[in-house]
CSV table of C-alpha atoms in Angstrom, one decimal:
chain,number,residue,atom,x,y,z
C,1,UNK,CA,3.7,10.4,-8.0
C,2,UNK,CA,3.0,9.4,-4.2
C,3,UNK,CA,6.2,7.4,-3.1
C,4,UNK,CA,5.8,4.6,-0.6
C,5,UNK,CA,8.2,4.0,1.5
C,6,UNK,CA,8.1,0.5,3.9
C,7,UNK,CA,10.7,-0.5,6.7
C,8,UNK,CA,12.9,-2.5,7.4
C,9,UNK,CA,13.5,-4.1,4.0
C,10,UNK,CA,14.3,-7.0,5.7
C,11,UNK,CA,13.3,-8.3,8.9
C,12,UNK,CA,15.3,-11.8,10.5
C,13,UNK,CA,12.8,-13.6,12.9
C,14,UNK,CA,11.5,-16.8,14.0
C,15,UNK,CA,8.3,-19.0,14.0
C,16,UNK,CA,5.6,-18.2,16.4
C,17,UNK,CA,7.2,-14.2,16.3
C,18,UNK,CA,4.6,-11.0,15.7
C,19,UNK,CA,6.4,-9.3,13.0
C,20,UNK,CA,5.2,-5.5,12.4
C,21,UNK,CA,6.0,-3.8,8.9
C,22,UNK,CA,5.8,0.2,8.0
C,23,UNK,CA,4.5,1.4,5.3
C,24,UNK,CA,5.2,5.5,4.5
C,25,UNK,CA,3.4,7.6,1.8
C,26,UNK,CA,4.6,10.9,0.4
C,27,UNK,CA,1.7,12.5,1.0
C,28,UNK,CA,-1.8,12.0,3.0
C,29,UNK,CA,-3.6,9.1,1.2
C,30,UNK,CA,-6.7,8.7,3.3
C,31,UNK,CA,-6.7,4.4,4.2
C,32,UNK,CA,-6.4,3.9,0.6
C,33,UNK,CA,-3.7,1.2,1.1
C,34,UNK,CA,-3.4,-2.5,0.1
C,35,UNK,CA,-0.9,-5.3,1.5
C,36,UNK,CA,0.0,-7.8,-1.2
C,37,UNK,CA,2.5,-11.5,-0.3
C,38,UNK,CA,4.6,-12.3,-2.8
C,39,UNK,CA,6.5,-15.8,-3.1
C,40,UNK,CA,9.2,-16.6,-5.0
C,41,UNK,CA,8.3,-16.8,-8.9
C,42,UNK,CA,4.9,-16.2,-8.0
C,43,UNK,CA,2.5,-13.4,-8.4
C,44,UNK,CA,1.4,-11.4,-5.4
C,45,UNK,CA,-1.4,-12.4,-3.1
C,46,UNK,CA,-4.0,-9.2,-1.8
C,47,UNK,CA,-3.8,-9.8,2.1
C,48,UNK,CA,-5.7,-6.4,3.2
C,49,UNK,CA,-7.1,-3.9,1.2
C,50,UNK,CA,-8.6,-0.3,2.7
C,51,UNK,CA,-6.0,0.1,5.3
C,52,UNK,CA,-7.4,-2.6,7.3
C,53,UNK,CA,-10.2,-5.0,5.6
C,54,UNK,CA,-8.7,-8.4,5.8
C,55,UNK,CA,-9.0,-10.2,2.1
C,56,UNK,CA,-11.3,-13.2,1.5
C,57,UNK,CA,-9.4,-16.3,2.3
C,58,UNK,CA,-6.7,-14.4,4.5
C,59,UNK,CA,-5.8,-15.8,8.0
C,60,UNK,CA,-6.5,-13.7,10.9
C,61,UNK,CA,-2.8,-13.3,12.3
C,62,UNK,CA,-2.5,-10.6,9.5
C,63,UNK,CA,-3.9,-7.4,10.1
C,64,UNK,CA,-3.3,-3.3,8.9
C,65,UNK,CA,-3.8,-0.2,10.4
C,66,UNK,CA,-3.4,3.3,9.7
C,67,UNK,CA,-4.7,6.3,8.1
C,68,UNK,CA,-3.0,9.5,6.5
C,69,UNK,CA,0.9,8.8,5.6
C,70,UNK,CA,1.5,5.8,8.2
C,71,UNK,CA,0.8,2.6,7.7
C,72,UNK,CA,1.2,-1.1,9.5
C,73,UNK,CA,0.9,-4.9,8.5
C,74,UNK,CA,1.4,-7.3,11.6
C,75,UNK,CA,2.0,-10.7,11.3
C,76,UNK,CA,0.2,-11.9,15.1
C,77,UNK,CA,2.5,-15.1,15.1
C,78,UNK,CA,4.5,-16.0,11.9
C,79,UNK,CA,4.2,-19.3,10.2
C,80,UNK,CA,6.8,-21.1,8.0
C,81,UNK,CA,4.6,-20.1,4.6
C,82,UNK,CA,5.0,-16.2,5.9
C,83,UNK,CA,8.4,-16.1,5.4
C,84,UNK,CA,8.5,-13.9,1.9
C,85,UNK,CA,8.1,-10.5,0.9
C,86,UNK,CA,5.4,-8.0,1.0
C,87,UNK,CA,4.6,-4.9,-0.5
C,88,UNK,CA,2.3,-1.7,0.4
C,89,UNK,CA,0.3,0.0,-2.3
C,90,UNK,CA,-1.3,3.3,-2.4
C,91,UNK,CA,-4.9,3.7,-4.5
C,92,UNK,CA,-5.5,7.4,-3.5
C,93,UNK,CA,-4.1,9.1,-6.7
C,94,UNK,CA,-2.7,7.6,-10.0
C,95,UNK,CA,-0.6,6.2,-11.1
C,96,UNK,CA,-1.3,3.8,-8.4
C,97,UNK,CA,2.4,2.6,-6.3
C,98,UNK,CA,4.4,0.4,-4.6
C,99,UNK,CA,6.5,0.3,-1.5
C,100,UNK,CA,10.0,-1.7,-2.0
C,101,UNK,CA,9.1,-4.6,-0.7
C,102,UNK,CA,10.3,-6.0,2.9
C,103,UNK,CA,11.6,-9.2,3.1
C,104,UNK,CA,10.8,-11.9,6.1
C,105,UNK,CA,13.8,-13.8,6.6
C,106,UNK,CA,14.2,-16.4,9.0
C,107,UNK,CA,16.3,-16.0,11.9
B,1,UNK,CA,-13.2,-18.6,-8.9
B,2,UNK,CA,-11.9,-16.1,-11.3
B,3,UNK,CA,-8.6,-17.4,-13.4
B,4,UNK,CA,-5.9,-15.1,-15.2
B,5,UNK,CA,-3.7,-16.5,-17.8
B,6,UNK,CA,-1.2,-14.4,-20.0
B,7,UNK,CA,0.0,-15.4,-23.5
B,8,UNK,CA,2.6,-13.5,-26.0
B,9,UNK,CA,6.1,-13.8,-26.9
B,10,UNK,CA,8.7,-13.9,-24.5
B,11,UNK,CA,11.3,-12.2,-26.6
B,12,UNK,CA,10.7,-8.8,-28.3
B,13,UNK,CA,13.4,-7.1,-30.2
B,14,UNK,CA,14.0,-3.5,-29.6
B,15,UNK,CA,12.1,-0.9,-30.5
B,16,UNK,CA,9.8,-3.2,-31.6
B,17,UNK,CA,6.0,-3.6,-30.1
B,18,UNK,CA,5.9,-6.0,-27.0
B,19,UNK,CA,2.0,-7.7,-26.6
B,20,UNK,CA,0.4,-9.3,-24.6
B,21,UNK,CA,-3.3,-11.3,-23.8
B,22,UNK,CA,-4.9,-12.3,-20.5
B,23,UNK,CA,-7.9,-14.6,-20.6
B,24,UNK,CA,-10.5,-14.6,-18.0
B,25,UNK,CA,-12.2,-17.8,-17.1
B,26,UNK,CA,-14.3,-18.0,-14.3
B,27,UNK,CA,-16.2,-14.9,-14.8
B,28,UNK,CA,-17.0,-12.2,-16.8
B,29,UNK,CA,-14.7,-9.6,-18.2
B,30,UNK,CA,-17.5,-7.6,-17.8
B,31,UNK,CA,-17.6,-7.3,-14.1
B,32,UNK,CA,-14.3,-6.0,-13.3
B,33,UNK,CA,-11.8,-3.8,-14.0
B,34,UNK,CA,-8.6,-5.0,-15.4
B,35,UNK,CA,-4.9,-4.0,-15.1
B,36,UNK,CA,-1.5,-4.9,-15.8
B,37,UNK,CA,1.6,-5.1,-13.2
B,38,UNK,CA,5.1,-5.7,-14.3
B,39,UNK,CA,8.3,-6.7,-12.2
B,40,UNK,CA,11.7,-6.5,-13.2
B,41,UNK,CA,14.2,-9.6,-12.5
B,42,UNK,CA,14.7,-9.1,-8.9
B,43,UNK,CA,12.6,-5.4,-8.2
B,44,UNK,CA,9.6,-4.1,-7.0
B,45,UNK,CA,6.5,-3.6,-8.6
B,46,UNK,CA,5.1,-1.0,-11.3
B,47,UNK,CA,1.4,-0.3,-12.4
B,48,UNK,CA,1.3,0.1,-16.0
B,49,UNK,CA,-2.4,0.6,-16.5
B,50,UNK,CA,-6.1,-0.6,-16.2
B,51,UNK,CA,-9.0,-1.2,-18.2
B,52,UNK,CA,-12.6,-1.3,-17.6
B,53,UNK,CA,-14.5,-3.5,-20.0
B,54,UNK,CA,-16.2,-0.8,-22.2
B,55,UNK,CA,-12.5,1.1,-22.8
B,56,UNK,CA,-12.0,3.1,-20.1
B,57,UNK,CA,-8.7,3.3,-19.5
B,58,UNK,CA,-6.0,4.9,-17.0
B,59,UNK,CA,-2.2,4.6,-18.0
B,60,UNK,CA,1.2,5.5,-16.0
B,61,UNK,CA,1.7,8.7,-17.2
B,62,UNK,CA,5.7,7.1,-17.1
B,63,UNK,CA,4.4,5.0,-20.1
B,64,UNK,CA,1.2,6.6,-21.1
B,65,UNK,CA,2.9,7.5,-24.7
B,66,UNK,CA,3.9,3.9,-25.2
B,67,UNK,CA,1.0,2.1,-24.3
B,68,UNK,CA,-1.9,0.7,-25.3
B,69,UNK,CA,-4.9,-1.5,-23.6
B,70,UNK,CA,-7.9,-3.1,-25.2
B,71,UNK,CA,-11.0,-5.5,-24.2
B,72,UNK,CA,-12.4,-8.6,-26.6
B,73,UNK,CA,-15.4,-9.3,-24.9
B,74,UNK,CA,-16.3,-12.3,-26.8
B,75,UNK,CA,-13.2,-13.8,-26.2
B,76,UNK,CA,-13.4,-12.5,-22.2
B,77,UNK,CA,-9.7,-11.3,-22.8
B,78,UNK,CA,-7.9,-7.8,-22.6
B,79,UNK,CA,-4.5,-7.2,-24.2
B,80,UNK,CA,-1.5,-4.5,-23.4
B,81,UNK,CA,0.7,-3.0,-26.3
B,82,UNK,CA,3.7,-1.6,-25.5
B,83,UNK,CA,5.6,-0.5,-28.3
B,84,UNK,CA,9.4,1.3,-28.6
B,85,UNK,CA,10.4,-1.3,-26.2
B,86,UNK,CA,13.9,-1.0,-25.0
B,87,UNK,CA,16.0,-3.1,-22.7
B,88,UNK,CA,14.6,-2.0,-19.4
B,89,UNK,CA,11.2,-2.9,-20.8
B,90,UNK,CA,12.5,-6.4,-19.5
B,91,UNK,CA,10.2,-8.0,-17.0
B,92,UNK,CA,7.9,-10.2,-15.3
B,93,UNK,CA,4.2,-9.4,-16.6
B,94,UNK,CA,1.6,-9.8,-14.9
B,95,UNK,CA,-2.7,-9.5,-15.5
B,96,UNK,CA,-4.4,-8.9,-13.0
B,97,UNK,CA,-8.4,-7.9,-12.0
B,98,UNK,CA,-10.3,-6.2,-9.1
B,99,UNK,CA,-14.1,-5.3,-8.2
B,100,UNK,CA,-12.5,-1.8,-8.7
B,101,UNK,CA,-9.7,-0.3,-10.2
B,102,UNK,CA,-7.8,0.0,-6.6
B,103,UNK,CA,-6.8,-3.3,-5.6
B,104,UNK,CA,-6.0,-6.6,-7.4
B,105,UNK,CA,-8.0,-9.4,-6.1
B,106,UNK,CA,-6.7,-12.1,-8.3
B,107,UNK,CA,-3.7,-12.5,-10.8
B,108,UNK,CA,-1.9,-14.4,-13.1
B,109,UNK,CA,0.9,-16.2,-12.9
B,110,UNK,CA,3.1,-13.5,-15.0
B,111,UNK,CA,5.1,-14.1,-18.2
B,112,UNK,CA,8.3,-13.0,-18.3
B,113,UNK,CA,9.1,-11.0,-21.9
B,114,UNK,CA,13.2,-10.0,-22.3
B,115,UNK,CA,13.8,-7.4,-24.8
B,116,UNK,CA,16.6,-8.0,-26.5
B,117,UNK,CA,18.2,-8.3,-29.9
């Protein structure tokens, strides 16, 4: 299986910050990569899917990059509802996986 | 706008068979493809599986001898079986759909099923 790998797991900052989150694969998986939000007791929300193709509905603060094994979501200027957890996930090769999940905490 | 909605029990007793039922409304199971997530109290995520409406199916092979997946078209539903459930079977599961197999566009709002006796 591919293993993702994201960093930090947890990140303290404040309103108005950019906020950058890394996203590792095992091996090269193209820009097959998704960025999900997940809130507490809810399911996750698809934020940007193929590396960097923002999701219908998605603000424009978020955005991805990356191609190969290294990935990015930035958050351009955080607002109170982005302070949660998100998780990477690779489509390149089954089973499809997750990162860890980093948490956004506020500072 | 496409709406998810699991149903089944929330306590299964091991090694018995944990099921579960999502039911699309606002479209057609027909038009996508159609997976299941799940998320143990407090972990990440795990892909068990998808579906595309005529049977085609692609499992994890770490639960492809335990699982099952299935379409109702009439009833716009799909179903997971998971049977020789055990304790760490315990989680949050969740349907969820996509214009492809890749990504999950839209979800629902996950059941959580303890197994335990």
């Amino acid at each position: 299986d591919i293993q993702m790998t994201q960093s930090p797991s947890s990140v303290s900052a404040s309103v108005g910050d950019r906020v950058t989150i890394t996203c590792r694969a095992s091996q090269d998986i193209g820009d097959w990569l998704a960025w999900y939000q997940q809130k507490p007791g809810k399911a996750p929300n698809l934020l940007i899917y193929a590396s960097s193709t923002l999701h219908s509905g998605v603000p424009s603060r978020f955005s991805g990059s990356g191609s190969g094994t290294d990935f990015t979501l930035t958050i351009s200027s955080l607002q109170p509802e982005d302070f949660t957890v998100y998780y990477c996930q690779q489509s390149h090769t089954l089973p499809w996986t997750f990162g860890q999940g980093t948490k956004v905490e506020i500072k | 706008q496409v709406q998810l909605q699991e149903s089944g029990p929330g306590l299964v007793k091991p090694p018995e068979t944990l099921s579960l039922t999502c039911t699309v409304s606002g479209g057609s199971i027909s038009s996508y493809y159609w997976s299941w997530v799940r998320q143990p109290p407090g972990k990440g995520l795990e892909w068990i599986g998808y579906i595309y409406y005529y049977g085609s199916t692609r499992y994890n092979p770490s639960l492809k001898s335990r699982i099952t997946m299935s379409t109702d078209t009439p009833k716009n539903q799909f179903s997971l079986k998971l049977n020789s459930v055990t304790a760490a079977d315990t989680a949050v599961y969740f349907c969820a759909g996509g214009g492809g197999p890749w990504y999950f566009d839209f979800w629902g709002r996950g059941t959580l099923v303890t197994v335990s006796s």
